[in-house]
Coordinates of C-alpha atoms in Angstrom, one line a residue:
X126 CA -35.0 79.1 103.6
X127 CA -32.2 81.0 101.7
X128 CA -29.6 82.5 104.0
X129 CA -28.8 86.2 104.2
X130 CA -25.5 85.6 102.3
X131 CA -27.2 83.8 99.5
X132 CA -29.8 86.6 99.2
X133 CA -27.0 89.2 99.0
X134 CA -25.2 87.1 96.4
X135 CA -28.4 86.9 94.3
X136 CA -28.9 90.6 94.6
X137 CA -25.3 91.3 93.4
X138 CA -25.6 88.8 90.6
X139 CA -29.1 89.6 89.4
X140 CA -29.0 93.4 89.3
X141 CA -30.6 95.9 86.9
X142 CA -28.0 95.3 84.2
X143 CA -28.8 91.6 84.2
X144 CA -32.5 92.2 83.6
X145 CA -31.8 94.8 81.0
X146 CA -29.5 92.4 79.1
X147 CA -32.0 89.6 79.4
X148 CA -34.8 91.9 78.0
X149 CA -32.6 92.8 75.0
X150 CA -31.8 89.1 74.4
X151 CA -35.5 88.2 74.5
X152 CA -36.3 90.9 72.0
X153 CA -33.5 89.8 69.7
X154 CA -34.5 86.1 70.1
X155 CA -38.2 86.7 69.4
X156 CA -37.9 86.4 65.6
X157 CA -35.9 83.2 65.8
X158 CA -38.4 81.7 68.3
X159 CA -41.3 82.6 66.0
X160 CA -39.7 80.8 63.2
X161 CA -39.0 77.7 65.3
X162 CA -42.6 77.7 66.7
X163 CA -44.0 77.6 63.1
X164 CA -43.1 73.9 62.9
X165 CA -46.1 73.2 65.1
X166 CA -48.5 75.1 62.8
X167 CA -50.6 73.4 60.2
X168 CA -49.7 74.9 56.8
X169 CA -52.4 73.0 54.8
X170 CA -51.8 71.8 51.3
X171 CA -49.0 74.2 50.4
X172 CA -46.4 72.4 52.6
X173 CA -47.5 69.0 51.2
X174 CA -47.0 70.4 47.7
X175 CA -43.5 71.7 48.6
X176 CA -42.6 68.4 50.2
X177 CA -43.6 66.4 47.1
X178 CA -42.1 68.7 44.5
X179 CA -39.4 71.3 45.3
X180 CA -38.3 70.6 48.8
X181 CA -35.9 67.7 47.8
X182 CA -34.4 70.1 45.3
X183 CA -33.9 72.8 47.9
X184 CA -32.1 70.4 50.2
X185 CA -29.9 68.8 47.6
X186 CA -29.0 72.2 46.0
X187 CA -28.1 73.7 49.4
X188 CA -26.0 70.7 50.3
X189 CA -24.1 70.6 47.0
X190 CA -23.6 74.4 47.2
X191 CA -22.2 74.2 50.7
X192 CA -19.9 71.3 49.8
X193 CA -18.5 73.0 46.7
X194 CA -18.0 76.4 48.4
X195 CA -16.5 74.8 51.5
X196 CA -13.9 72.8 49.5
X197 CA -13.0 75.7 47.3
X198 CA -12.6 78.2 50.1
X199 CA -10.4 75.8 52.1
X200 CA -8.1 75.3 49.1
X201 CA -7.8 79.0 48.3
X202 CA -7.9 80.4 51.8
X203 CA -5.5 77.9 53.5
X204 CA -3.1 77.8 50.5
X205 CA -2.7 81.5 50.1
X206 CA -2.5 82.1 53.9
X207 CA 0.5 79.6 54.1
X208 CA 2.3 81.1 51.1
X209 CA 2.1 84.8 52.3
X210 CA 2.9 83.8 56.0
X211 CA 5.7 81.3 55.6
X212 CA 7.2 82.1 52.2
X213 CA 8.9 85.2 50.8
X214 CA 8.6 86.1 47.2
X215 CA 8.3 89.3 45.1
X216 CA 5.0 91.2 45.9
X217 CA 4.3 89.1 49.0
X218 CA 3.8 92.1 51.3
X219 CA 1.3 93.6 48.9
X220 CA -0.5 90.3 48.3
X221 CA -1.0 89.5 52.1
X222 CA -3.5 92.3 52.4
X223 CA -4.8 92.4 48.8
X224 CA -6.1 88.9 49.3
X225 CA -8.8 90.5 51.5
X226 CA -10.1 92.7 48.7
X227 CA -12.9 90.3 47.5
X228 CA -14.6 90.9 50.9
X229 CA -15.6 94.3 49.6
X230 CA -17.8 92.9 46.8
X231 CA -21.1 91.0 47.6
X232 CA -21.4 87.7 45.7
X233 CA -24.5 88.8 43.8
X234 CA -22.5 91.7 42.3
X235 CA -19.9 89.3 41.0
X236 CA -22.6 87.1 39.6
X237 CA -24.1 89.9 37.6
X238 CA -20.7 91.1 36.3
X239 CA -19.5 87.7 35.2
X240 CA -22.8 86.8 33.6
X241 CA -22.6 90.0 31.6
X242 CA -19.0 89.2 30.6
X243 CA -19.3 85.5 29.9
X244 CA -22.7 85.1 28.3
X245 CA -23.1 84.4 24.6
X246 CA -23.2 88.1 23.6
X247 CA -20.7 89.1 26.2
X248 CA -17.2 90.5 25.4
X249 CA -15.4 87.2 26.2
X250 CA -17.3 85.0 23.8
X251 CA -17.5 87.7 21.2
X252 CA -13.7 87.9 21.3
X253 CA -13.3 84.2 21.0
X254 CA -15.7 84.0 18.0
X255 CA -13.8 86.8 16.2
X256 CA -10.5 85.2 17.0
X257 CA -11.3 81.7 15.8
X258 CA -14.0 82.5 13.2
X259 CA -16.8 80.7 15.0
X260 CA -20.3 81.6 14.0
X261 CA -22.6 79.8 16.4
X262 CA -22.7 78.1 19.7
X263 CA -22.5 74.7 18.0
X264 CA -18.9 75.5 16.8
X265 CA -17.4 75.5 20.3
X266 CA -18.0 74.7 23.9
X267 CA -18.2 77.3 26.7
X268 CA -19.0 76.6 30.4
X269 CA -22.5 77.8 31.5
X270 CA -22.2 80.6 34.0
X271 CA -25.7 80.4 35.3
X272 CA -25.4 77.0 37.0
X273 CA -24.6 75.3 40.3
X274 CA -20.9 75.3 39.3
X275 CA -21.0 79.0 38.5
X276 CA -22.6 79.8 41.8
X277 CA -20.0 77.8 43.7
X278 CA -17.2 79.6 41.9
X279 CA -18.6 83.1 42.4
X280 CA -19.5 82.6 46.1
X281 CA -16.1 81.0 46.7
X282 CA -14.2 84.0 45.2
X283 CA -16.1 86.3 47.6
X284 CA -16.0 84.2 50.8
X285 CA -12.5 82.6 50.8
X286 CA -11.1 85.6 52.8
X287 CA -12.9 84.3 55.9
X288 CA -10.8 81.1 55.8
X289 CA -7.7 83.0 54.6
X290 CA -7.8 85.5 57.5
X291 CA -8.4 83.0 60.3
X292 CA -5.8 80.6 58.8
X293 CA -3.2 83.3 58.5
X294 CA -3.7 84.3 62.2
X295 CA -3.4 80.6 63.2
X296 CA -0.1 80.3 61.2
X297 CA 1.3 83.5 62.7
X298 CA 0.6 82.2 66.2
X299 CA 2.1 78.8 65.7
X300 CA 5.2 77.9 67.6
X301 CA 8.4 78.3 65.6
X302 CA 10.0 75.6 67.8
X303 CA 7.5 73.0 66.6
X304 CA 8.1 73.9 62.9
X305 CA 11.8 73.9 63.4
X306 CA 11.6 70.5 65.0
X307 CA 9.8 69.1 61.9
X308 CA 12.5 70.6 59.6
X309 CA 15.3 69.1 61.7
X310 CA 13.6 65.7 61.4
X311 CA 13.9 66.0 57.6
X312 CA 10.5 67.6 56.6
X313 CA 10.6 69.8 53.6
X314 CA 8.3 72.9 53.5
X315 CA 5.5 70.9 51.9
X316 CA 5.6 68.0 54.5
X317 CA 6.0 70.5 57.3
X318 CA 2.9 72.2 56.2
X319 CA 0.9 69.0 55.8
X320 CA 2.0 67.2 58.9
X321 CA 2.5 70.0 61.4
X322 CA 1.2 73.4 60.5
X323 CA -2.1 72.3 58.9
X324 CA -3.2 70.1 61.9
X325 CA -2.3 72.9 64.3
X326 CA -4.4 75.3 62.4
X327 CA -7.4 73.0 62.1
X328 CA -9.6 74.8 64.7
X329 CA -9.2 78.1 63.0
X330 CA -9.9 76.6 59.6
X331 CA -13.0 74.9 60.8
X332 CA -14.2 78.2 62.3
X333 CA -13.5 80.0 59.0
X334 CA -15.4 77.3 57.0
X335 CA -18.3 77.5 59.3
X336 CA -18.6 81.2 58.7
X337 CA -18.4 80.6 54.9
X338 CA -21.1 77.9 55.0
X339 CA -23.4 80.2 57.0
X340 CA -22.9 83.0 54.5
X341 CA -23.5 80.5 51.7
X342 CA -26.9 79.6 53.2
X343 CA -27.7 83.3 53.5
X344 CA -27.0 84.1 49.9
X345 CA -30.0 84.9 47.8
X346 CA -29.0 87.2 44.9
X347 CA -26.4 84.9 43.4
X348 CA -28.4 81.6 43.6
X349 CA -31.6 83.2 42.5
X350 CA -29.9 84.8 39.5
X351 CA -28.2 81.5 38.6
X352 CA -31.4 79.5 39.0
X353 CA -30.0 77.4 41.9
X354 CA -33.0 76.5 44.1
X355 CA -31.7 76.8 47.6
X356 CA -33.7 77.4 50.8
X357 CA -33.3 81.2 50.5
X358 CA -34.9 81.2 47.1
X359 CA -37.6 78.8 48.3
X360 CA -38.5 81.0 51.2
X361 CA -38.8 84.1 49.0
X362 CA -40.9 82.2 46.4
X363 CA -43.2 80.7 49.0
X364 CA -43.9 84.0 50.7
X365 CA -44.3 86.2 47.6
X366 CA -45.1 83.7 44.9
X367 CA -47.5 81.5 46.7
X368 CA -48.6 84.0 49.4
X369 CA -48.3 81.4 52.2
X370 CA -46.4 82.9 55.2
X371 CA -46.8 79.7 57.3
X372 CA -45.1 77.5 54.7
X373 CA -42.4 80.1 54.3
X374 CA -41.8 80.2 58.0
X375 CA -41.6 76.4 58.1
X376 CA -39.0 76.5 55.3
X377 CA -37.2 79.0 57.4
X378 CA -37.3 76.7 60.4
X379 CA -35.8 73.9 58.3
X380 CA -33.0 76.2 57.1
X381 CA -32.5 77.3 60.7
X382 CA -31.9 73.6 61.6
X383 CA -29.2 73.5 59.0
X384 CA -27.5 76.6 60.6
X385 CA -27.8 75.2 64.1
X386 CA -26.2 71.9 63.0
X387 CA -23.3 73.9 61.5
X388 CA -22.9 75.8 64.8
X389 CA -23.0 72.6 66.8
X390 CA -20.5 70.9 64.5
X391 CA -18.1 73.8 64.7
X392 CA -18.2 73.9 68.5
X393 CA -17.9 70.1 68.7
X394 CA -14.9 70.2 66.5
X395 CA -13.2 72.7 68.7
X396 CA -13.9 70.6 71.8
X397 CA -12.6 67.5 70.1
X398 CA -9.4 69.0 68.7
X399 CA -7.4 70.8 71.4
X400 CA -3.9 71.9 70.3
X401 CA -1.3 73.5 72.5
X402 CA 1.7 75.4 71.3
X403 CA 5.0 76.0 73.0
X404 CA 6.1 79.6 73.2
X405 CA 7.8 81.4 70.3
X406 CA 11.4 81.6 71.4
X407 CA 12.9 83.0 68.2
X408 CA 11.8 85.0 65.2
X409 CA 9.4 83.7 62.6
X410 CA 11.2 81.7 60.0
X411 CA 10.4 82.0 56.3
X412 CA 11.4 80.4 53.0
X413 CA 12.7 82.5 50.2
X414 CA 11.2 81.4 46.9
X415 CA 13.0 82.1 43.6
X416 CA 12.5 81.2 40.0
X417 CA 9.5 79.2 39.0
X418 CA 8.5 78.7 42.6
X419 CA 8.2 82.5 43.1
X420 CA 6.2 82.8 39.9
X421 CA 3.9 80.0 40.9
X422 CA 3.3 81.6 44.3
X423 CA 2.5 85.0 42.7
X424 CA 0.0 83.4 40.3
X425 CA -1.6 81.3 43.1
X426 CA -2.0 84.4 45.4
X427 CA -2.8 86.8 42.6
X428 CA -5.5 84.9 40.7
X429 CA -8.1 85.1 43.5
X430 CA -7.5 88.9 43.7
X431 CA -7.8 89.4 40.0
X432 CA -10.9 87.2 39.6
X433 CA -12.6 88.2 42.9
X434 CA -12.0 91.9 42.8
X435 CA -10.0 93.6 40.1
X436 CA -11.9 92.3 37.0
X437 CA -15.4 92.9 38.6
X438 CA -14.4 96.3 39.9
X439 CA -12.8 97.3 36.6
X440 CA -15.8 96.1 34.6
X441 CA -18.2 98.0 37.0
X442 CA -16.1 101.1 36.7
X443 CA -16.1 100.9 32.9
X444 CA -19.9 100.4 32.7
X445 CA -20.7 103.1 35.3
X446 CA -18.6 105.7 33.6
X447 CA -19.7 105.0 30.1
X448 CA -22.8 107.1 30.6
X449 CA -22.3 109.2 33.8
X450 CA -25.3 111.4 33.4
X451 CA -27.7 108.4 33.0
X452 CA -26.1 106.0 35.5
X453 CA -25.6 108.6 38.3
X454 CA -29.1 110.1 37.9
X455 CA -31.4 111.5 40.6
X456 CA -32.6 108.0 41.4
X457 CA -29.1 106.8 42.1
X458 CA -28.6 109.5 44.7
X459 CA -32.1 108.8 46.2
X460 CA -31.2 105.1 46.6
X461 CA -27.9 106.1 48.1
X462 CA -29.7 108.3 50.6
X463 CA -32.0 105.4 51.6
X464 CA -29.1 103.0 52.0
X465 CA -27.0 105.5 54.0
X466 CA -30.0 106.2 56.3
X467 CA -30.6 102.5 57.0
X468 CA -27.0 101.7 57.5
X469 CA -26.3 104.7 59.7
X470 CA -29.3 104.2 62.0
X471 CA -28.6 100.5 62.4
X472 CA -24.9 101.2 63.2
X473 CA -25.9 103.8 65.8
X474 CA -28.4 101.4 67.4
X475 CA -26.0 98.5 67.4
X476 CA -23.2 100.6 68.9
X477 CA -25.6 101.7 71.6
X478 CA -26.8 98.2 72.5
X479 CA -23.5 96.4 72.3
X480 CA -21.8 98.2 75.2
X481 CA -24.9 97.4 77.3
X482 CA -24.4 93.7 76.7
X483 CA -20.7 93.8 77.1
X484 CA -20.7 95.9 80.2
X485 CA -23.5 93.9 81.8
X486 CA -21.5 90.7 81.3
X487 CA -18.4 92.5 82.8
X488 CA -20.4 93.5 85.9
X489 CA -21.9 90.1 86.7
X490 CA -20.9 87.1 84.7
X491 CA -23.7 84.9 86.1
X492 CA -25.3 82.1 84.1
X493 CA -28.3 84.2 83.2
X494 CA -26.1 87.0 81.8
X495 CA -24.0 84.6 79.8
X496 CA -26.9 82.8 78.3
X497 CA -28.6 86.1 77.5
X498 CA -25.5 87.5 75.7
X499 CA -24.9 84.3 73.8
X500 CA -28.5 84.3 72.7
X501 CA -28.5 88.0 71.7
X502 CA -25.5 87.5 69.4
X503 CA -26.6 84.3 67.6
X504 CA -28.4 86.3 64.8
X505 CA -25.3 86.6 62.6
X506 CA -25.4 82.9 62.0
X507 CA -29.1 83.1 60.9
X508 CA -29.8 83.8 57.2
X509 CA -31.4 87.1 56.4
X510 CA -34.5 85.5 54.9
X511 CA -35.1 83.6 58.1
X512 CA -34.8 86.7 60.2
X513 CA -37.1 88.6 57.9
X514 CA -39.8 86.0 58.2
X515 CA -39.4 85.9 62.0
X516 CA -39.6 89.7 62.3
X517 CA -42.7 90.2 60.1
X518 CA -44.8 87.6 62.0
X519 CA -44.7 89.2 65.5
X520 CA -44.8 92.8 64.1
X521 CA -47.8 91.9 62.0
X522 CA -49.5 90.4 65.1
X523 CA -48.9 93.6 67.1
X524 CA -50.3 95.8 64.3
X525 CA -53.4 93.6 64.0
X526 CA -53.9 93.6 67.8
X527 CA -53.6 97.4 68.0
X528 CA -55.9 97.9 65.1
X529 CA -58.5 95.5 66.5
X530 CA -58.3 97.3 69.9
X531 CA -58.7 100.7 68.3
X532 CA -61.6 99.6 66.2
X533 CA -63.5 98.1 69.2
X534 CA -62.8 101.0 71.5
X535 CA -62.8 104.1 69.3
X536 CA -64.2 102.9 66.0
X537 CA -61.1 103.9 64.1
X538 CA -58.5 101.8 62.2
X539 CA -54.8 102.4 62.8
X540 CA -53.7 100.2 59.9
X541 CA -50.1 99.0 59.9
X542 CA -48.1 101.0 62.4
X543 CA -44.9 99.0 62.3
X544 CA -45.1 96.6 59.4
X545 CA -43.5 98.0 56.3
X546 CA -41.6 100.7 58.1
X547 CA -38.0 101.6 58.6
X548 CA -38.3 100.7 62.3
X549 CA -39.0 97.1 61.4
X550 CA -36.2 96.9 58.8
X551 CA -33.7 98.3 61.3
X552 CA -34.8 95.8 63.9
X553 CA -34.3 93.0 61.4
X554 CA -30.8 94.3 60.6
X555 CA -30.1 94.6 64.4
X556 CA -31.0 90.9 64.9
X557 CA -28.7 89.9 62.1
X558 CA -25.7 92.1 62.7
X559 CA -25.6 92.7 66.5
X560 CA -23.0 90.0 66.9
X561 CA -20.6 91.9 64.6
X562 CA -20.9 95.0 66.7
X563 CA -20.8 93.1 70.1
X564 CA -17.7 91.1 69.3
X565 CA -15.7 94.3 68.4
X566 CA -17.0 96.3 71.4
X567 CA -16.4 93.4 73.8
X568 CA -12.8 93.0 72.6
X569 CA -12.2 96.7 73.3
X570 CA -13.8 96.6 76.7
X571 CA -11.8 93.5 77.7
X572 CA -8.6 95.4 77.3
X573 CA -9.6 98.0 80.0
X574 CA -8.3 96.9 83.4
X575 CA -10.9 96.2 86.1
X576 CA -8.9 98.6 88.4
X577 CA -10.4 101.5 86.6
X578 CA -13.9 100.3 87.5
X579 CA -12.8 100.1 91.2
X580 CA -11.2 103.5 91.1
X581 CA -14.4 105.1 89.5
X582 CA -16.6 103.5 92.2
X583 CA -14.3 104.8 95.0
X584 CA -14.8 108.3 93.6
X585 CA -18.5 108.0 93.7
X586 CA -19.3 107.0 90.1
X587 CA -22.2 104.6 89.5
X588 CA -22.1 101.9 86.9
X589 CA -23.8 103.9 84.2
X590 CA -21.6 106.9 84.7
X591 CA -18.5 104.7 84.7
X592 CA -19.5 103.3 81.3
X593 CA -20.4 106.6 79.7
X594 CA -17.6 108.8 81.1
X595 CA -14.7 106.4 81.5
X596 CA -15.1 103.3 79.4
X597 CA -16.7 104.8 76.3
X598 CA -13.8 107.3 75.6
X599 CA -11.2 104.5 76.1
X600 CA -12.9 102.2 73.7
X601 CA -13.9 104.8 71.1
X602 CA -11.8 103.1 68.5
X603 CA -13.6 99.8 69.0
X604 CA -17.0 101.6 68.9
X605 CA -16.0 103.3 65.6
X606 CA -14.8 100.0 64.1
X607 CA -18.1 98.3 65.2
X608 CA -20.1 101.0 63.6
X609 CA -18.2 100.8 60.3
X610 CA -18.6 97.0 60.2
X611 CA -22.3 97.1 60.8
X612 CA -22.7 100.0 58.3
X613 CA -21.0 98.0 55.5
X614 CA -22.9 94.8 56.3
X615 CA -26.2 96.7 56.1
X616 CA -25.3 98.3 52.8
X617 CA -24.7 94.8 51.3
X618 CA -27.6 92.9 52.9
X619 CA -30.2 91.8 50.3
X620 CA -32.5 89.0 51.5
X621 CA -33.8 90.8 54.6
X622 CA -34.1 94.1 52.7
X623 CA -36.1 92.5 49.9
X624 CA -38.7 91.0 52.3
X625 CA -39.0 93.7 55.0
X626 CA -38.3 97.0 53.2
X627 CA -41.0 99.7 53.3
X628 CA -43.1 100.2 50.1
X629 CA -41.3 102.4 47.6
X630 CA -38.2 102.5 49.7
X631 CA -35.6 100.7 47.7
X632 CA -31.9 100.6 48.5
X633 CA -28.8 100.2 46.3
X634 CA -28.7 96.4 46.9
X635 CA -32.4 96.1 45.9
X636 CA -31.8 98.3 42.8
X637 CA -28.9 96.1 41.7
X638 CA -31.0 93.0 42.1
X639 CA -34.0 94.4 40.3
X640 CA -32.0 95.8 37.3
X641 CA -30.0 92.6 37.0
X642 CA -33.1 90.5 37.0
X643 CA -34.4 92.6 34.1
X644 CA -31.1 92.1 32.3
X645 CA -30.2 95.8 32.6
X646 CA -26.7 95.2 33.9
X647 CA -25.2 98.4 32.5
X648 CA -27.7 100.4 34.6
X649 CA -26.9 98.3 37.7
X650 CA -23.2 99.1 37.4
X651 CA -23.4 102.4 39.4
X652 CA -25.2 101.2 42.5
X653 CA -23.1 98.0 42.4
X654 CA -19.9 100.0 42.3
X655 CA -21.1 102.2 45.2
X656 CA -21.7 99.0 47.3
X657 CA -18.2 97.8 46.5
X658 CA -16.7 101.2 47.3
X659 CA -18.3 101.2 50.7
X660 CA -17.2 97.6 51.4
X661 CA -13.6 98.7 50.7
X662 CA -13.5 100.5 54.1
X663 CA -13.2 97.5 56.4
X664 CA -10.8 95.8 54.0
X665 CA -8.4 98.8 54.5
X666 CA -8.9 98.5 58.3
X667 CA -8.1 94.8 58.3
X668 CA -5.0 95.3 56.0
X669 CA -3.7 97.9 58.4
X670 CA -4.2 95.5 61.3
X671 CA -2.3 92.8 59.5
X672 CA 0.6 95.2 58.9
X673 CA 0.8 96.2 62.6
X674 CA 0.7 92.6 63.8
X675 CA 3.4 91.2 61.3
X676 CA 6.1 89.6 63.4
X677 CA 9.8 89.8 62.8
X678 CA 11.3 87.1 60.6
X679 CA 14.4 85.5 59.3
X680 CA 14.8 84.0 55.8
X681 CA 15.8 80.5 54.9
X682 CA 17.6 80.9 51.6

């Protein structure tokens, strides 16, 4: 028999907020559970055909793509983060935030731009043939853009800021005493970086690479355009090309296993590598670079910015403004309205749900609440194609059940009530991007002292009133930031939008994909430029945050 104290403890721990958070978590988890359960379903001959023909290609292409992108982003992200953090050279203050600019452009936009520029009839090869008098492709060699190597290069240029940002934060937080000790023991800057700073930053680097690899698996537009057969491409082809939803869901389950392994590897790495710093007892030291070293640092830090943002943005601007009337037609504004509606609605819903999760965990951090919140925010690690498949299955089942019930009871057909509607698409976005909103909101809520909760309760405020009237105004900045981040992510999302979108309800991302697939890159410039312009918003916010958190420093000349 449970005692009276244990019953009271259970009542305090398992309150209404707990059950509300668990209900939200179950709703968010449903698509992922549907995908995993498809493993037990018999898909017939289609799965056997995939297993014998294209599945090995999907696995090998995905692994090679992850390996290439992971190595490239580590080299670019960690190297540039160390240079702008621990070295001083002309333009360093500008480069430290400009290195985030490639985050504004989706990878598939860069893929379309560079293909247009570097193909046989593009401006680069035309200029080379005019310069050297070449007449055919047999006269010279030029790398193939639409290839696995091209996909690795393009995706790396867009995703390296994840590694750069986390590595820079890790370098800023490292103890100056430790670095000074290495220098007193005779280490030059390079040996100090390799033997001390890099091992200390390893957990942050692993976390950044994990994010990069998850985004790589989620990519669809780039790999599909470059004819690289990854899992995202296979899921889309199996669903729409073969018309087999069961086989598509089983491919999604296999891709989900890849993602879960990445998550497990990242957490295992953090548990196995625990580093502790001594406090920072003096100002951050820095090396002053001059001469060829300064020039090399400027080139190393500037090249990713030029290739990852300036050239693509400049080319898009040139193509979009070459025929303003045609490129910015009525259809462009219609697509913009669709994208803005979807992004705004999803941002509002995410900002409404996130405080419920964060505040529920603040009220009672029992095991059920912790599991529920962790479950509800796992969607960001799941590729959009997987979430799309998982969403459509239960929604379709609900529509069919309602239609069958109405037919048998009233003799009428309701058709598809939810499938192919904005509601379903927003739900798919919410499953994918709730973690982005929650992490921002939870960070803001954690900075509010618990004493305010006690004071509000002593004045007669309930939990809901405390959240709405006291906490919400105090974390308004975090709520706005969360809304902006979700808004931008929805504007750029392609795989989930392609699969779940309502009929005749295209977005800017879908239009860019469709026009690029038809080799109408000039017409795709305006919507692509709009997506890049919207993505510029969080980059500005991140750069301002970096500026505010820059520590004081001294120079080693």
